[in-house]
Amino acid sequence: MIKERTRALVGVTGGILLANVGSYIWFPVLVATLGGTDSGFWAGVVMCMTYVGRLLATFFYEGIAARTGVRGGVFLGTALEAVALGLMGFTDGVLAYSLLAFFIGFGSGVSFPGLKNVLVSFPEAERPRAFSAFQMAGQVGLFGGALLGGVLADVELRTLFSVVFAFFIGFCLITSALIPRGGFESAAAGGERVPLFSLTAFKGIEVRGATRYFLLSAAFWFLSLGFVVGIPLHMAEYVPQWAPSSPFWITGLSILVLQYPLFKLFNKRFGPGAVMAFGLAGMTIAFIAFGAGRTGPWVVVGCLTVVLGEILFVPSFDLWIARRVPEHRLAKAMGAMHFFRSAGNMVGSLAAGILFDLSRSLDVAGGNWYVAALLAAGCALICLSGRGSDDSDGSDESGDSGASDETEAGETEATETEAGETEATEATAKQEKVTENV
């Protein structure tokens, strides 16, 4: 049985690595290309459609997995992604790209929860290491994809997407060959037929008492996608001598090196609200650097500081939710997190393109980044203003969830908690509830 879990872990981590390599090859190049040939708006629309597809897949995932098994769902999702990406190289026009982007997102929304469900079905003591390996594989894939994207930046889109197609076929094959049909869960109880389409996840959303912070989460993902879509457009306009994916080399390597030690350092000294504020302050500095500098060295400065958002904000927000929300409401809170993240991603990708076009048409170079900097600074102030109440509320609102010191960040926290200590184990126990919602 241990050998089977090892095989499954190799399949899951190998799959996510290949997926991230493929993704970070194509999207910076396509966004930069569309920004030059069409507009920032259409580049944003194409990226937005991937998130629309991903959100819609949330309502189909449970039904698909019930009919095909976890492995079958992962196979169908990755196969759909691979076919849609392959067709990207043989089509033209933003409408066709948008339609295919929707199917890419839908495939991702079916396969990614399946990979997580395999890890969740591991024995409790093994989950922290498994999620740590999953997180690390994703970051390595991001970095590798950005590097390869730079090498392939000047080839024809047909060639580029053929390479990406090969990576996703590899993703499809390795996961299908190595993960078990239904994870390692015990036999399912009952003969209740699960509907193919279900709004259960949407109905499970609950924001009681935490609306401000869920909106803050949506704003963070709005800013994050503003960077993901805006920086390739920025590179094509102001730093054309560099590959559109080159900023992701810097961010990917920075996250790999700094994520665990930096978060651990801040988390020991400050509460979640203050740590989130530091992350947003880093993003504010980055956006100002992008707007004011508009040259290669300023891009490097911005990329080195924008990663503070992902390093500090994301796990701190998860911790804040775990401390404030009682355990019996945690699954619904995670459903709300997923919904607000998806909303922030969709609106952020669209807004990034629109703001880029506006800054060019109004002849205000870097204006889009200044708007993002203002929003990030405002969010940082909100985090600081609520810091005192967070500390006191944490003990009041989560009196029956004393074990809730960790949350879905079992992924991001597992490595720093050293070989599966008690806190990490508690975190991944809660992960089961999270994945059911997602």
Coordinates of C-alpha atoms in Angstrom, one line a residue:
M1 CA 0.0 0.0 0.0
I2 CA 2.9 2.4 0.7
K3 CA 4.3 1.7 -2.7
E4 CA 0.9 2.5 -4.3
R5 CA 0.8 5.8 -2.4
T6 CA 4.3 6.6 -3.5
R7 CA 3.3 5.9 -7.2
A8 CA 0.3 8.1 -6.8
L9 CA 2.3 11.0 -5.3
V10 CA 4.7 10.8 -8.2
G11 CA 1.8 10.9 -10.6
V12 CA 0.2 13.9 -8.8
T13 CA 3.4 15.9 -8.4
G14 CA 4.7 15.1 -11.8
G15 CA 1.3 16.0 -13.3
I16 CA 1.1 19.4 -11.6
L17 CA 4.7 20.2 -12.5
L18 CA 4.1 19.4 -16.2
A19 CA 0.8 21.4 -16.1
N20 CA 2.5 24.5 -14.7
V21 CA 5.4 24.3 -17.1
G22 CA 2.9 24.2 -20.0
S23 CA 0.7 27.0 -18.6
Y24 CA 3.6 29.4 -18.1
I25 CA 4.9 28.8 -21.6
W26 CA 1.8 29.9 -23.4
F27 CA -0.1 32.5 -21.5
P28 CA 2.5 35.3 -21.1
V29 CA 3.3 35.0 -24.9
L30 CA -0.4 34.9 -25.9
V31 CA -1.3 37.9 -23.7
A32 CA 1.6 40.0 -25.0
T33 CA 0.7 39.0 -28.6
L34 CA -2.9 39.9 -28.2
G35 CA -2.0 43.2 -26.5
G36 CA 0.0 44.1 -29.6
T37 CA -2.3 42.9 -32.3
D38 CA -5.7 43.6 -30.7
S39 CA -5.8 45.3 -27.3
G40 CA -5.2 44.8 -23.6
F41 CA -9.0 44.4 -23.3
W42 CA -9.1 41.3 -25.5
A43 CA -6.0 39.8 -23.8
G44 CA -7.9 40.2 -20.5
V45 CA -11.0 38.6 -22.0
V46 CA -9.1 35.5 -23.0
M47 CA -7.6 35.1 -19.6
C48 CA -10.9 35.8 -17.9
M49 CA -12.6 33.0 -19.9
T50 CA -10.2 30.5 -18.3
Y51 CA -11.4 31.5 -14.9
V52 CA -15.1 31.4 -16.0
G53 CA -14.5 27.8 -17.2
R54 CA -12.7 27.0 -13.9
L55 CA -15.6 28.4 -11.8
L56 CA -18.3 26.6 -13.8
A57 CA -16.4 23.3 -13.5
T58 CA -16.8 23.6 -9.7
F59 CA -20.5 22.7 -10.1
F60 CA -19.7 19.7 -12.4
Y61 CA -16.8 18.2 -10.5
E62 CA -18.6 16.1 -8.0
G63 CA -20.9 14.6 -10.6
I64 CA -18.1 13.8 -13.0
A65 CA -16.0 12.2 -10.3
A66 CA -18.9 10.1 -9.1
R67 CA -19.3 8.7 -12.6
T68 CA -15.7 8.3 -13.7
G69 CA -13.8 8.0 -10.5
V70 CA -11.1 10.4 -9.4
R71 CA -8.6 9.2 -12.0
G72 CA -11.2 9.3 -14.8
G73 CA -12.1 12.9 -13.9
V74 CA -8.4 13.9 -13.9
F75 CA -8.0 12.2 -17.3
L76 CA -11.0 13.9 -18.8
G77 CA -10.0 17.3 -17.5
T78 CA -6.4 17.1 -18.6
A79 CA -7.4 15.6 -22.0
L80 CA -9.8 18.5 -22.5
E81 CA -7.1 21.0 -21.6
A82 CA -4.6 19.3 -24.0
V83 CA -7.0 19.3 -26.9
A84 CA -8.0 23.0 -26.4
L85 CA -4.4 24.1 -26.1
G86 CA -3.4 22.2 -29.2
L87 CA -6.2 23.9 -31.1
M88 CA -5.0 27.3 -29.9
G89 CA -2.1 27.0 -32.4
F90 CA -4.4 26.2 -35.3
T91 CA -6.9 29.0 -34.9
D92 CA -7.0 32.8 -35.0
G93 CA -9.0 35.6 -33.6
V94 CA -9.9 36.6 -30.1
L95 CA -13.4 35.0 -30.2
A96 CA -11.9 31.6 -31.0
Y97 CA -9.1 32.1 -28.4
S98 CA -11.8 33.0 -25.8
L99 CA -13.9 29.9 -26.5
L100 CA -10.8 27.6 -26.3
A101 CA -9.7 29.4 -23.1
F102 CA -13.0 28.6 -21.5
F103 CA -12.5 24.9 -22.2
I104 CA -8.9 25.1 -20.9
G105 CA -10.3 26.5 -17.7
F106 CA -13.1 24.0 -17.5
G107 CA -10.6 21.1 -17.9
S108 CA -8.4 22.6 -15.2
G109 CA -11.4 23.0 -12.9
V110 CA -12.1 19.3 -13.2
S111 CA -8.6 17.9 -13.0
F112 CA -7.1 20.0 -10.3
P113 CA -9.6 19.1 -7.5
G114 CA -9.1 15.5 -8.5
L115 CA -5.4 15.7 -7.9
K116 CA -6.0 17.3 -4.5
N117 CA -8.5 14.6 -3.6
V118 CA -5.9 11.9 -4.2
L119 CA -3.7 13.6 -1.6
V120 CA -6.5 14.1 0.8
S121 CA -7.3 10.4 0.8
F122 CA -3.7 9.7 2.1
P123 CA -3.4 8.6 5.7
E124 CA -3.5 11.7 8.0
A125 CA 0.1 11.5 9.0
E126 CA 1.3 11.5 5.4
R127 CA -0.7 14.4 4.1
P128 CA 1.6 17.3 5.2
R129 CA 4.6 15.9 3.2
A130 CA 2.3 15.1 0.3
F131 CA 0.9 18.6 0.1
S132 CA 4.4 20.0 0.6
A133 CA 5.6 18.0 -2.4
F134 CA 2.6 19.2 -4.4
Q135 CA 3.2 22.8 -3.6
M136 CA 6.9 22.6 -4.4
A137 CA 6.2 20.8 -7.8
G138 CA 3.8 23.6 -8.8
Q139 CA 6.4 26.3 -8.0
V140 CA 9.2 24.4 -9.9
G141 CA 6.9 24.0 -12.8
L142 CA 6.1 27.7 -12.8
F143 CA 9.7 28.6 -12.9
G144 CA 10.6 26.1 -15.6
G145 CA 7.6 27.1 -17.7
A146 CA 8.6 30.8 -17.5
L147 CA 12.2 29.9 -18.6
L148 CA 11.0 27.8 -21.5
G149 CA 8.5 30.5 -22.5
G150 CA 11.4 32.9 -22.8
V151 CA 13.1 30.4 -25.2
L152 CA 10.0 30.0 -27.3
A153 CA 8.9 33.6 -27.2
D154 CA 9.8 34.3 -30.8
V155 CA 8.5 31.1 -32.4
E156 CA 5.2 30.8 -34.3
L157 CA 2.1 30.3 -32.1
R158 CA 1.5 27.0 -33.8
T159 CA 4.9 25.7 -32.7
L160 CA 4.5 27.2 -29.2
F161 CA 1.1 25.5 -28.6
S162 CA 2.3 22.2 -30.1
V163 CA 5.0 22.2 -27.4
V164 CA 2.4 23.0 -24.7
F165 CA 0.1 20.3 -26.1
A166 CA 3.0 17.8 -25.6
F167 CA 3.4 18.8 -22.0
F168 CA -0.3 18.4 -21.3
I169 CA -0.4 15.0 -23.0
G170 CA 2.4 14.1 -20.6
F171 CA 0.3 15.4 -17.7
C172 CA -2.6 13.3 -18.8
L173 CA -0.6 10.1 -19.2
I174 CA 1.4 10.3 -16.0
T175 CA -1.6 10.9 -13.8
S176 CA -3.7 8.2 -15.6
A177 CA -0.9 5.7 -15.2
L178 CA 0.0 6.3 -11.6
I179 CA -3.0 7.4 -9.6
P180 CA -5.7 4.9 -8.5
R181 CA -9.2 5.1 -9.8
G182 CA -10.8 6.5 -6.6
G183 CA -7.8 7.7 -4.6
F184 CA -7.3 5.7 -1.4
E185 CA -10.7 6.3 0.1
S186 CA -12.7 3.5 1.6
A187 CA -15.6 2.3 -0.4
A188 CA -18.3 4.9 -0.9
A189 CA -21.4 4.5 1.2
G190 CA -24.9 4.3 -0.1
G191 CA -26.2 4.2 -3.6
E192 CA -27.3 7.8 -3.8
R193 CA -26.9 9.1 -7.4
V194 CA -25.0 12.3 -7.6
P195 CA -26.4 14.8 -10.2
L196 CA -24.0 15.8 -12.9
F197 CA -24.5 19.5 -12.2
S198 CA -25.0 20.6 -8.7
L199 CA -25.1 24.0 -7.0
T200 CA -24.2 22.5 -3.6
A201 CA -20.8 24.3 -3.5
F202 CA -22.5 27.6 -4.3
K203 CA -25.2 27.0 -1.6
G204 CA -22.5 26.2 0.9
I205 CA -21.0 29.7 0.8
E206 CA -21.2 31.5 4.1
V207 CA -19.6 34.8 4.9
R208 CA -21.4 35.5 8.2
G209 CA -19.4 38.0 10.2
A210 CA -16.5 38.0 7.8
T211 CA -17.8 39.9 4.7
R212 CA -15.1 42.5 4.9
Y213 CA -12.3 40.0 4.8
F214 CA -13.8 37.9 2.0
L215 CA -14.1 41.1 0.0
L216 CA -10.4 41.8 0.9
S217 CA -9.5 38.4 -0.4
A218 CA -11.3 39.2 -3.7
A219 CA -9.4 42.5 -3.9
F220 CA -6.1 40.6 -3.4
W221 CA -6.8 38.2 -6.2
F222 CA -8.0 41.1 -8.4
L223 CA -4.5 42.7 -7.8
S224 CA -2.8 39.4 -8.3
L225 CA -4.4 38.7 -11.7
G226 CA -3.8 42.4 -12.6
F227 CA -0.1 41.5 -12.3
V228 CA -0.4 38.2 -14.2
V229 CA -2.2 39.8 -17.1
G230 CA -0.7 43.3 -16.9
I231 CA 3.0 42.4 -16.8
P232 CA 3.2 40.6 -20.2
L233 CA 1.4 43.6 -21.7
H234 CA 3.9 45.9 -19.9
M235 CA 6.9 43.9 -21.2
A236 CA 5.7 44.0 -24.8
E237 CA 5.1 47.8 -24.6
Y238 CA 8.0 49.1 -22.6
V239 CA 10.6 46.3 -22.3
P240 CA 10.3 44.5 -25.7
Q241 CA 13.9 43.3 -25.6
W242 CA 13.0 40.9 -22.8
A243 CA 10.7 37.9 -23.1
P244 CA 7.1 38.4 -21.9
S245 CA 7.6 35.5 -19.4
S246 CA 10.8 36.9 -18.0
P247 CA 9.1 38.5 -14.9
F248 CA 7.8 35.1 -14.0
W249 CA 11.4 33.7 -13.8
I250 CA 12.1 36.2 -11.1
T251 CA 8.8 35.7 -9.2
G252 CA 8.9 31.9 -9.5
L253 CA 12.5 31.7 -8.2
S254 CA 11.8 34.2 -5.4
I255 CA 8.8 32.3 -4.2
L256 CA 10.7 29.0 -4.3
V257 CA 13.5 30.4 -2.2
L258 CA 11.7 32.8 0.2
Q259 CA 8.2 31.5 0.8
Y260 CA 8.6 29.3 3.8
P261 CA 11.4 31.1 5.7
L262 CA 9.9 34.5 5.1
F263 CA 6.4 33.6 6.1
K264 CA 7.7 31.7 9.2
L265 CA 9.7 34.8 10.2
F266 CA 6.7 37.2 9.9
N267 CA 4.2 34.8 11.3
K268 CA 6.2 34.4 14.5
R269 CA 6.4 38.1 15.1
F270 CA 3.1 39.5 13.9
G271 CA -0.6 38.6 13.8
P272 CA -2.3 37.6 10.5
G273 CA -3.7 41.1 9.9
A274 CA -0.2 42.7 10.1
V275 CA 1.3 40.0 8.0
M276 CA -1.3 40.5 5.3
A277 CA -0.6 44.3 5.4
F278 CA 3.1 43.7 4.8
G279 CA 2.3 41.5 1.8
L280 CA 0.0 44.2 0.3
A281 CA 2.6 46.9 1.1
G282 CA 5.1 44.9 -1.0
M283 CA 2.6 44.8 -3.9
T284 CA 2.1 48.5 -3.5
I285 CA 5.8 49.1 -3.9
A286 CA 5.9 46.8 -6.9
F287 CA 3.1 48.5 -8.7
I288 CA 4.7 51.9 -8.2
A289 CA 8.0 50.5 -9.5
F290 CA 6.3 49.2 -12.6
G291 CA 4.5 52.5 -13.3
A292 CA 7.4 54.9 -12.5
G293 CA 10.3 52.9 -14.0
R294 CA 9.1 51.1 -17.1
T295 CA 12.5 49.7 -17.7
G296 CA 14.2 46.3 -17.1
P297 CA 15.8 47.2 -13.7
W298 CA 12.5 48.5 -12.4
V299 CA 10.7 45.3 -13.5
V300 CA 13.2 43.3 -11.5
V301 CA 12.6 45.5 -8.4
G302 CA 8.8 45.2 -8.9
C303 CA 9.0 41.4 -9.3
L304 CA 11.1 41.0 -6.2
T305 CA 8.5 42.8 -4.1
V306 CA 5.2 41.8 -5.7
V307 CA 5.9 38.2 -4.5
L308 CA 5.4 39.4 -0.9
G309 CA 1.6 39.3 -1.6
E310 CA 1.6 35.6 -2.3
I311 CA 4.2 34.7 0.3
L312 CA 2.6 36.7 3.1
F313 CA -1.0 37.5 2.3
V314 CA -2.3 34.1 1.1
P315 CA -1.3 31.8 4.1
S316 CA -2.1 34.6 6.6
F317 CA -5.6 35.0 5.3
D318 CA -6.0 31.2 5.6
L319 CA -4.8 31.3 9.2
W320 CA -7.1 34.3 10.0
I321 CA -10.1 32.3 8.7
A322 CA -9.1 29.2 10.6
R323 CA -8.8 31.2 13.9
R324 CA -12.0 33.2 13.5
V325 CA -14.4 30.6 12.0
P326 CA -15.6 27.7 14.2
E327 CA -14.7 24.3 12.9
H328 CA -18.3 23.3 12.1
R329 CA -18.5 26.4 9.7
L330 CA -15.1 26.0 8.2
A331 CA -16.1 24.1 5.1
K332 CA -18.7 26.8 4.2
A333 CA -16.1 29.5 4.8
M334 CA -13.8 27.8 2.4
G335 CA -16.6 27.7 -0.2
A336 CA -16.8 31.4 0.2
M337 CA -13.0 31.8 -0.2
H338 CA -13.2 29.8 -3.4
F339 CA -16.1 31.9 -4.8
F340 CA -14.5 35.3 -3.9
R341 CA -11.1 34.2 -5.3
S342 CA -12.8 33.2 -8.6
A343 CA -14.6 36.5 -8.7
G344 CA -11.4 38.4 -8.1
N345 CA -9.6 36.5 -10.7
M346 CA -12.2 37.1 -13.4
V347 CA -12.7 40.8 -12.7
G348 CA -8.9 41.3 -12.2
S349 CA -8.0 39.8 -15.5
L350 CA -10.5 41.9 -17.4
A351 CA -9.7 45.1 -15.5
A352 CA -5.9 44.7 -16.2
G353 CA -6.5 44.8 -19.9
I354 CA -8.9 47.7 -19.7
L355 CA -6.7 49.8 -17.5
F356 CA -3.7 49.1 -19.8
D357 CA -5.7 50.3 -22.8
L358 CA -6.9 53.4 -20.8
S359 CA -3.4 54.3 -19.7
R360 CA -2.2 54.2 -23.4
S361 CA -5.2 56.1 -24.8
L362 CA -4.9 58.8 -22.2
D363 CA -1.1 58.9 -22.7
V364 CA -0.5 58.3 -18.9
A365 CA 2.3 55.8 -19.0
G366 CA 2.1 53.4 -16.1
G367 CA -1.3 54.7 -15.1
N368 CA -2.8 51.2 -14.8
W369 CA -0.1 50.4 -12.2
Y370 CA -0.8 53.5 -10.2
V371 CA -4.5 52.5 -9.9
A372 CA -3.4 49.1 -8.7
A373 CA -1.0 50.6 -6.2
L374 CA -3.7 52.8 -4.7
L375 CA -6.0 49.8 -4.3
A376 CA -3.2 47.7 -2.7
A377 CA -2.3 50.5 -0.2
G378 CA -6.0 50.9 0.7
C379 CA -6.3 47.1 1.4
A380 CA -3.1 47.2 3.5
L381 CA -4.7 50.0 5.7
I382 CA -7.9 47.9 6.1
C383 CA -5.8 45.0 7.3
L384 CA -4.1 47.2 9.9
S385 CA -7.3 48.9 11.0
G386 CA -8.9 45.6 11.8
R387 CA -5.8 44.1 13.4
G388 CA -6.8 44.7 17.1
S389 CA -10.3 43.3 16.7
D390 CA -8.9 40.3 14.9
D391 CA -6.7 39.3 17.9
S392 CA -9.6 39.6 20.3
D393 CA -12.2 38.1 18.0
G394 CA -10.0 35.1 17.3
S395 CA -10.5 33.7 20.8
D396 CA -14.2 34.7 20.9
E397 CA -15.4 33.4 17.6
S398 CA -13.5 30.3 17.4
G399 CA -13.9 29.1 21.0
D400 CA -14.9 25.7 19.7
S401 CA -12.2 25.5 17.2
G402 CA -9.0 25.6 19.2
A403 CA -7.3 23.2 16.8
S404 CA -8.0 25.7 14.0
D405 CA -4.6 27.2 13.9
E406 CA -4.1 25.9 10.3
T407 CA -6.4 25.6 7.3
E408 CA -6.3 24.9 3.6
A409 CA -2.8 26.2 3.8
G410 CA -1.8 22.7 4.7
E411 CA -0.3 23.0 1.3
T412 CA 1.6 26.1 2.0
E413 CA 2.4 25.4 5.6
A414 CA 3.3 21.8 5.4
T415 CA 6.9 22.2 4.6
E416 CA 7.6 24.8 7.3
T417 CA 6.0 22.7 10.0
E418 CA 8.9 20.2 9.9
A419 CA 8.1 16.6 9.1
G420 CA 4.4 16.5 10.0
E421 CA 4.1 18.1 13.4
T422 CA 0.7 18.2 15.1
E423 CA -0.3 21.6 13.7
A424 CA 0.3 20.5 10.1
T425 CA -1.6 17.3 10.7
E426 CA -4.6 19.2 12.0
A427 CA -4.4 21.5 9.0
T428 CA -4.6 18.6 6.5
A429 CA -7.5 17.1 8.4
K430 CA -9.4 20.2 7.7
Q431 CA -8.3 20.0 4.1
E432 CA -10.8 17.2 3.6
K433 CA -13.6 19.6 4.2
V434 CA -12.1 22.2 1.9
T435 CA -11.7 19.8 -1.0
E436 CA -15.2 18.6 -0.7
N437 CA -16.4 22.2 -1.2
V438 CA -13.9 23.0 -4.0

